[in-house]
Coordinates of C-alpha atoms and ligand atoms in Angstrom, one line a residue:
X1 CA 101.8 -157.6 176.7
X2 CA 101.0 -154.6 176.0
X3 CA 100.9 -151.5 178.7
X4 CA 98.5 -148.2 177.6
X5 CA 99.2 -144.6 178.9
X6 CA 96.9 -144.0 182.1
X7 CA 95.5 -140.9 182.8
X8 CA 93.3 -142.1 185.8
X9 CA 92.8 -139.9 188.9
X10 CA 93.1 -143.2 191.0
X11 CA 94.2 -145.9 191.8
X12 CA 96.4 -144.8 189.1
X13 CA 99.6 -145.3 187.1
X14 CA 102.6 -146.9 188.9
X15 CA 106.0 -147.2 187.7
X16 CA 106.9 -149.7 185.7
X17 CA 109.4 -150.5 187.0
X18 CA 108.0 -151.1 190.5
X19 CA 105.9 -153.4 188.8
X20 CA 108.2 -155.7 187.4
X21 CA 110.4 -156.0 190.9
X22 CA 107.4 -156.6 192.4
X23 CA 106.0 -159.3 190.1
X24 CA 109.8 -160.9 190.2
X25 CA 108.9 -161.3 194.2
X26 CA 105.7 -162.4 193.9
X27 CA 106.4 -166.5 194.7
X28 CA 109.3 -165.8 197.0
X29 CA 110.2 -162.6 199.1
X30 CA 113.8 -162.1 199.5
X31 CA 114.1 -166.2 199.8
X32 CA 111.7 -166.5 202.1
X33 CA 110.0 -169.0 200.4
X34 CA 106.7 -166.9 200.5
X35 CA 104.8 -164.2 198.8
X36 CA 104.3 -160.7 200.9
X37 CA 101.5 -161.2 201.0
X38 CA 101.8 -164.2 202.6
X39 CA 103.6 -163.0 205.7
X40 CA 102.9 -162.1 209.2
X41 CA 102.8 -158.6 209.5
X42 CA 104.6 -159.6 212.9
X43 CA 107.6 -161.2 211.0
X44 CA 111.0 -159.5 211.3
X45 CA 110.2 -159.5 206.9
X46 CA 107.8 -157.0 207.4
X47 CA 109.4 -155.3 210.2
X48 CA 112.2 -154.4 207.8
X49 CA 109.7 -153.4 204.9
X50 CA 107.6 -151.0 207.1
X51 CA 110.8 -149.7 208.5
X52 CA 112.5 -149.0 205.3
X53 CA 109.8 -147.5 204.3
X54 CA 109.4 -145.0 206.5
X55 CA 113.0 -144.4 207.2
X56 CA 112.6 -143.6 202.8
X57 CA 110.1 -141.2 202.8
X58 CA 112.0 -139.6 205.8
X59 CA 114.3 -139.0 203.8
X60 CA 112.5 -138.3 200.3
X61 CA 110.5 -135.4 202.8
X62 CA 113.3 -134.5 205.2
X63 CA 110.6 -135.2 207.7
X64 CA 111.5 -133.6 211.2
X65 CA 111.9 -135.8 213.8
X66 CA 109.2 -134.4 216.0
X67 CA 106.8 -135.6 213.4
X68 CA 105.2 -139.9 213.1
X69 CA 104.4 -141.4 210.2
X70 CA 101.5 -143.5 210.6
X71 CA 99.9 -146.0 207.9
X72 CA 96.2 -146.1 208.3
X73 CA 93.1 -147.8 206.6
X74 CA 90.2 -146.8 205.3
X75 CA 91.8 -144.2 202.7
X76 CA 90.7 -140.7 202.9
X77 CA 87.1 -140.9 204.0
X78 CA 88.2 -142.3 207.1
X79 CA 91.1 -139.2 207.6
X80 CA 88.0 -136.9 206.5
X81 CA 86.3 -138.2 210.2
X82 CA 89.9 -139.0 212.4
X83 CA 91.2 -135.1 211.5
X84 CA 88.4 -133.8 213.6
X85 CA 87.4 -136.7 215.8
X86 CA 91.5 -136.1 217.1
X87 CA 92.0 -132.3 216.6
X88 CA 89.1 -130.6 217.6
X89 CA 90.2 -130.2 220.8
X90 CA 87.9 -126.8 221.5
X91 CA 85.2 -128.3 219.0
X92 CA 86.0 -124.9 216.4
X93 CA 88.0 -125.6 212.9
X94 CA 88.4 -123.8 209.9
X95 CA 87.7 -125.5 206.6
X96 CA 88.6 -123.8 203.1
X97 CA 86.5 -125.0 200.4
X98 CA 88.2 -125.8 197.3
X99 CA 86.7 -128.7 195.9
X100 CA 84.3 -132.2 196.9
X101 CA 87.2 -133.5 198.9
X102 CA 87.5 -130.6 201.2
X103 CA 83.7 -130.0 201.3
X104 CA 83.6 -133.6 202.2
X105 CA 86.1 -132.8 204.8
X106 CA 84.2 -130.2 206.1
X107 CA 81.0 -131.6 206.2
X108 CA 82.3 -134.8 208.2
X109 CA 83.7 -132.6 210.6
X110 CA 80.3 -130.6 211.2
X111 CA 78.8 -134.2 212.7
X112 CA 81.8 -133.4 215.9
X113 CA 82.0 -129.8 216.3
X114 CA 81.4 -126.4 214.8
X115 CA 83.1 -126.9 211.5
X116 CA 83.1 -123.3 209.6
X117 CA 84.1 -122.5 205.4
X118 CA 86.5 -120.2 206.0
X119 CA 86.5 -119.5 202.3
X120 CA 85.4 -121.2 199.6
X121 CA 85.5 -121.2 195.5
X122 CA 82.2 -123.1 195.1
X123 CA 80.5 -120.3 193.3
X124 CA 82.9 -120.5 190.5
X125 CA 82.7 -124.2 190.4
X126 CA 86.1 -124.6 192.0
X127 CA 87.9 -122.9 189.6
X128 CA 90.5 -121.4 191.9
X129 CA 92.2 -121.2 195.2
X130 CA 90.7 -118.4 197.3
X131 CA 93.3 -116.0 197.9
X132 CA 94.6 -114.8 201.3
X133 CA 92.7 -112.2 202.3
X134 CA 89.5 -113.8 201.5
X135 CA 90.3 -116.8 204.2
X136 CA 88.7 -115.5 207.8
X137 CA 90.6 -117.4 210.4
X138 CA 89.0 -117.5 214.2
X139 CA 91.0 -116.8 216.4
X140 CA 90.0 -120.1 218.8
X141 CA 90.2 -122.4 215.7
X142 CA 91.7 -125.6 216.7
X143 CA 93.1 -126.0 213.1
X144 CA 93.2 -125.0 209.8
X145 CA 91.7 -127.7 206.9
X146 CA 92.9 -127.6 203.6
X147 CA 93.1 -129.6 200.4
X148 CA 96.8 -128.8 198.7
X149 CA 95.7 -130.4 195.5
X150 CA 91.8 -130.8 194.3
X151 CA 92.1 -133.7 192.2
X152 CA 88.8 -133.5 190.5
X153 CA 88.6 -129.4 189.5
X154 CA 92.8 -129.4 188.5
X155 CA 93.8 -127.0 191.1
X156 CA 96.4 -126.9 193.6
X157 CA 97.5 -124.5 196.4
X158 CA 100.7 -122.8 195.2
X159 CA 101.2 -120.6 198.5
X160 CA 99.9 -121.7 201.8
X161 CA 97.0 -119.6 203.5
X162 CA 98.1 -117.8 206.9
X163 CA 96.7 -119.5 209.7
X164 CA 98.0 -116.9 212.6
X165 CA 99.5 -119.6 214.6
X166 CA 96.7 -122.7 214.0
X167 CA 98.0 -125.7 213.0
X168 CA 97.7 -126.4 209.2
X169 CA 96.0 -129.6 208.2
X170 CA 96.3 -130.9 204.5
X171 CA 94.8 -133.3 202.3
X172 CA 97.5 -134.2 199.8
X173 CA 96.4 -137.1 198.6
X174 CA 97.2 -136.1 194.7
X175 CA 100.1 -134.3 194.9
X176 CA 102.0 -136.9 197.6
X177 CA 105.8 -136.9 196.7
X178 CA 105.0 -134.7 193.5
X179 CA 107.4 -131.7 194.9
X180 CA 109.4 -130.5 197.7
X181 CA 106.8 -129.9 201.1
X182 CA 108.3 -128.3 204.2
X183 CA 106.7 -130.2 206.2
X184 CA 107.2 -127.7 209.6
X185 CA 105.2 -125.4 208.0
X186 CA 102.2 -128.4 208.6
X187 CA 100.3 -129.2 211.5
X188 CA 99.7 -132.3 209.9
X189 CA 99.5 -133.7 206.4
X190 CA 97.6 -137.1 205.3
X191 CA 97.6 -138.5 202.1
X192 CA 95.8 -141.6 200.2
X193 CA 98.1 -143.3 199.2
X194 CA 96.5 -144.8 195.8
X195 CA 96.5 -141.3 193.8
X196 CA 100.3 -140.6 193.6
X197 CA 102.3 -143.4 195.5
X198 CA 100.9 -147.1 195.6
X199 CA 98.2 -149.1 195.8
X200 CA 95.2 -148.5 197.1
X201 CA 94.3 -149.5 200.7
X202 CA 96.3 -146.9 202.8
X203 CA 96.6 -143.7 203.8
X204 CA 99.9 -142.1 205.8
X205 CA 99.3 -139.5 208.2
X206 CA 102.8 -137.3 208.5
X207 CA 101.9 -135.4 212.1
X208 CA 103.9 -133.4 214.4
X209 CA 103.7 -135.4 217.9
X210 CA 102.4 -132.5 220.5
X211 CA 99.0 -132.9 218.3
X212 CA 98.9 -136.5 219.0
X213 CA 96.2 -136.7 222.2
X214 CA 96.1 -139.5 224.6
X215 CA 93.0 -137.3 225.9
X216 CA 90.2 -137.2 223.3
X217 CA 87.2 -138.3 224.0
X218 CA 86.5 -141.8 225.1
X219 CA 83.6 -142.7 222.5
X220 CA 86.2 -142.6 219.8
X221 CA 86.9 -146.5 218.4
X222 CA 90.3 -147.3 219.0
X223 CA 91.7 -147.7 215.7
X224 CA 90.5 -144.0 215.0
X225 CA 92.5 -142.5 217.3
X226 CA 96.0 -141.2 216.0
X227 CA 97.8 -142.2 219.3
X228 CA 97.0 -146.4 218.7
X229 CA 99.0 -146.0 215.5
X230 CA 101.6 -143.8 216.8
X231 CA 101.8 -146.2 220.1
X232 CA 102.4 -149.4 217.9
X233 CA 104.2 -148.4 215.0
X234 CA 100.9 -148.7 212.9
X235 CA 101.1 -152.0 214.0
X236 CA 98.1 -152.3 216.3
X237 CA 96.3 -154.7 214.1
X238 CA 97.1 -155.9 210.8
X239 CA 97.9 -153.2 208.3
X240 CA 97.7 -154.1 204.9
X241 CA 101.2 -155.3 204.3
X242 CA 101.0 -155.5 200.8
X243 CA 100.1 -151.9 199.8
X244 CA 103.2 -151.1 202.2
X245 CA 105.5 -153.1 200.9
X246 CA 104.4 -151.5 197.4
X247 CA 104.6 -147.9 198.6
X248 CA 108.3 -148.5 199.9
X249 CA 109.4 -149.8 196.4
X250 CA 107.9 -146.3 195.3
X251 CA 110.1 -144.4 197.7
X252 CA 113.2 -146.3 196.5
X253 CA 112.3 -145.6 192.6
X254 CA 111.3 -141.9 193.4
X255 CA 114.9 -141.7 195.2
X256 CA 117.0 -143.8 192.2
X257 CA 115.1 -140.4 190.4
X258 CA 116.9 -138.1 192.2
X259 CA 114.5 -137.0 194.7
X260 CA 111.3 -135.3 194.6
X261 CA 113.3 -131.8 193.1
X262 CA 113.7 -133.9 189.9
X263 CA 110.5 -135.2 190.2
X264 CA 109.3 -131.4 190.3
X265 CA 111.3 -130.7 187.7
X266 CA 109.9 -133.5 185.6
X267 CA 106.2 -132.7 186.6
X268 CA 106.7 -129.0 185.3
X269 CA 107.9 -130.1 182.2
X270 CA 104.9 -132.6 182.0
X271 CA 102.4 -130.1 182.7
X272 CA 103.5 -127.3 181.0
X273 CA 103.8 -129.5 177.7
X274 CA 99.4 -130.2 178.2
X275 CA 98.9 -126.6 179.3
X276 CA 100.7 -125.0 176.3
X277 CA 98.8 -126.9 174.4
X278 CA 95.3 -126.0 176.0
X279 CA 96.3 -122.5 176.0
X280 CA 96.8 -122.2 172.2
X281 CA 94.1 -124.7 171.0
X282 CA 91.2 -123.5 169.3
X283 CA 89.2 -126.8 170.6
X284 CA 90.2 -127.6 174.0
X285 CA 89.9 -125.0 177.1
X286 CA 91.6 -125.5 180.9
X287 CA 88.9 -124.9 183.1
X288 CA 91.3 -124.1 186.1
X289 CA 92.4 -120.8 186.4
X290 CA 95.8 -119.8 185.4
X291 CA 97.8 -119.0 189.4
X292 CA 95.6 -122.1 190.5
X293 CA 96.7 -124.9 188.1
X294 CA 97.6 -128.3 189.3
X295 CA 100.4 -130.2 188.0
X296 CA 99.2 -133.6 188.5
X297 CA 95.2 -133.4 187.1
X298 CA 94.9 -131.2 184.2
X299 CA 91.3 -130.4 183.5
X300 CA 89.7 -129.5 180.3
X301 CA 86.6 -129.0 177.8
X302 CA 85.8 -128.6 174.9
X303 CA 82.7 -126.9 175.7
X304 CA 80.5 -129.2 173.9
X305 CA 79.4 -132.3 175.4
X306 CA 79.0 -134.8 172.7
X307 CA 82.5 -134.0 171.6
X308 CA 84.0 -134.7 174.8
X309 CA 82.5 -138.4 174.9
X310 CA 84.1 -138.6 171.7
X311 CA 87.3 -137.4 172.7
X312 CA 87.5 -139.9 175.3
X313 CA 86.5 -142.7 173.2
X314 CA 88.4 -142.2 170.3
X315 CA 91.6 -141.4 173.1
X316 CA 90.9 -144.9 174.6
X317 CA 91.3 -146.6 170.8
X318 CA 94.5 -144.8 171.0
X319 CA 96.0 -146.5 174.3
X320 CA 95.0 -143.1 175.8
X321 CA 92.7 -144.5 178.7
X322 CA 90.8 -142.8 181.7
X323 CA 90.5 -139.7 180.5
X324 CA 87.0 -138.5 181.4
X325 CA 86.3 -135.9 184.2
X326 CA 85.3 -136.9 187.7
X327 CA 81.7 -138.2 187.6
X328 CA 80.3 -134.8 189.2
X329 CA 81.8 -132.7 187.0
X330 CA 82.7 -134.2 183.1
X331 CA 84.7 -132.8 180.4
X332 CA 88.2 -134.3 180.3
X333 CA 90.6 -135.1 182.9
X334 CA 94.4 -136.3 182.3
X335 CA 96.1 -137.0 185.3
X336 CA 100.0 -137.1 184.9
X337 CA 101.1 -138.5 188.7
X338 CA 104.6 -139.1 189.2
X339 CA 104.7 -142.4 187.0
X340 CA 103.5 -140.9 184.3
X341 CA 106.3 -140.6 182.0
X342 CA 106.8 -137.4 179.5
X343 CA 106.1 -139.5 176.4
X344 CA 102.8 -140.6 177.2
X345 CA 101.9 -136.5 177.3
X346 CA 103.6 -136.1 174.2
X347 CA 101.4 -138.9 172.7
X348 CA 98.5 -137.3 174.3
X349 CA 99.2 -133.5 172.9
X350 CA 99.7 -135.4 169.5
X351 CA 96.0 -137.4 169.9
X352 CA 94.7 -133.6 170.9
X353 CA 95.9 -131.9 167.8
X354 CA 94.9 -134.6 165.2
X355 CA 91.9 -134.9 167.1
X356 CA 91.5 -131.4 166.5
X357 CA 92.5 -131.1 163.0
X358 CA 89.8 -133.6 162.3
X359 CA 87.3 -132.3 164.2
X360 CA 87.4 -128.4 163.2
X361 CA 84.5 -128.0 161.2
X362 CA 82.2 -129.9 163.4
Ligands
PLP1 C1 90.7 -139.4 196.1 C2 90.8 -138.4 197.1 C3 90.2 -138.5 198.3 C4 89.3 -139.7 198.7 O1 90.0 -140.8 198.9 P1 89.4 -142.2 199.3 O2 90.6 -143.0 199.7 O3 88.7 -142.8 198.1 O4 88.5 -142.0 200.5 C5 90.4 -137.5 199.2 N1 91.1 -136.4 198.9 C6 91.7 -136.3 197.7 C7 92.5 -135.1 197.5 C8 91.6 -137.3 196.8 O5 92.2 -137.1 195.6

């Protein structure tokens, strides 16, 4: 067997170790005689696994107690249409425009109510996080929209915008667990789970209970209403037990790390390993803007096209896989999640610089 270093946006990398536990349990859960999969998401078994779970990213969060956690399908495109179809109570939010995803987010929200940019970077191509004071807040904004971390463009919010009062919304789907959050300071924050924490086929919603309405409006199906997950422990109708079960062995390995402090620690060191690189290289340019750089995608050029398809061929030969941009925008992409570990960017700023070297006088 033999395992490559995965730069892919998502699904994505998982830690190896997670993998291994979870292929020992495959044939028989804690004796049970039974795969997870195999289980009724009604057993006491998955009882325990949903509750540890959430009782470890309580912990790995220090999420108040005023907040649920609720484990949802349909991934983000379904949070894009639940954030509005649940908070709009007025039918007035405020979206800031720093990538596809939050357009996407913003646009979805437009089919319910009057959905407004409050800022945006898309004249730069996403370059950047707007900055404070050009974010307009209304005043009878139900919420605030924003997307911590743009997966596809390499930025990430580094201070949050002030909402005067209106509750803060987030997408962090690709910076989950990455660093410390103060959660208070969030209205409500939802995540995919399959960029930075498990499998694919989840998304947890982390929202503070006096935004959970038993009065929205009637059209809205059942299982997109935030209160049928909070009312049944996610447990309404079959969640997909295996992608849970998956997402709590993460919590337990990102806690036998120390917490996500180390893990912030270790992602700075990651990123500023690629970034150093980029900014000294005579080949390769960050497209991202210095005060606006993510630490989990790390986007870059080389300003000529053909060269970039080579890049990420002759990368792939090298066990260095998924490297090319997101489809809407190429150039390169190397997305260092949480279960990336620091060699595999070492091996990667290596492959950049012989790549380099042999590519100088092209
Ligand atoms: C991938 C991604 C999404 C879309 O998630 P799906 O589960 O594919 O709908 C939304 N937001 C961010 C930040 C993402 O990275």
């Amino acid at each position: 067997m033999s395992r490559v270093y995965n730069f892919s946006a998502g699904p994505a990398v998982l830690p190896e170790e997670v993998l291994r536990e979870a292929a020992d349990e495959m044939l028989d859960y804690n004796g049970s005689g039974m795969s997870v999969m195999e289980i009724s998401h009604r057993s006491k078994l998955f009882q325990n696994i949903i509750d540890e779970a959430e009782k470890d990213l309580r912990d790995l969060m220090q999420i108040p107690d005023n907040y649920k956690v609720l484990w949802i399908q349909g991934g983000g495109h379904v949070q894009f249409a639940m954030v509005p179809l649940n908070l709009m109570k007025h039918k007035k939010a405020d979206y800031v425009i720093t990538g596809q995803w939050a357009k996407k987010a913003w646009q979805e929200a437009q089919k319910y109510g009057d959905a407004r940019a409050a800022a945006s970077s898309a004249e730069s191509g996403f370059t950047y996080i707007p900055k404070a004071e050009e974010i307009e807040i209304r005043e009878d904004a139900d919420y605030v929209y924003i997307c911590l971390n743009n997966t596809i463009y390499g930025t990430a919010w580094h201070e949050l915008p002030d909402t005067k009062g209106k509750p803060l919304i987030a997408d962090i789907s690709s910076c989950f667990l990455s660093e410390p959050l103060d959660v208070s300071k969030f209205g409500m924050l939802w995540g995919g789970v399959q960029k930075n924490v498990g499998p694919a086929g989840v998304a947890i919603a982390i929202i503070r209970e006096d935004l959970i309405r038993p009065d929205i409006e009637e059209f809205v199906p059942t299982m997109l209403r935030y209160d049928t997950y909070a009312n049944s422990g996610s447990l309404y109708n079959t969640p997909p037990v295996y992608t849970i079960y998956m997402c709590g062995k993460v919590f337990k390995w990102l806690k036998r790390q120390g917490g996500l402090e180390a893990m912030q620690k270790r992602n700075q060191e990651k990123a500023a390993i690629l970034y150093d690189f980029l900014d000294h290289s005579s080949m390769f340019v960050p497209t991202a803007e210095k005060d606006s750089r993510s630490l989990m995608n790390v986007t870059f050029v080389t300003n000529d096209k053909e060269l970039d398809s080579l890049f990420v061929k002759e990368a792939e030969q090298a066990g260095l896989v998924s490297l090319k941009g997101h489809r809407s925008v190429g150039g390169m992409r190397a997305s260092i999640y949480n279960a990336m570990p620091k060699e595999g960017v070492v091996k990667l700023v290596e492959f950049m610089k012989d790549f380099e070297a042999k590519h100088a006088n092209r």
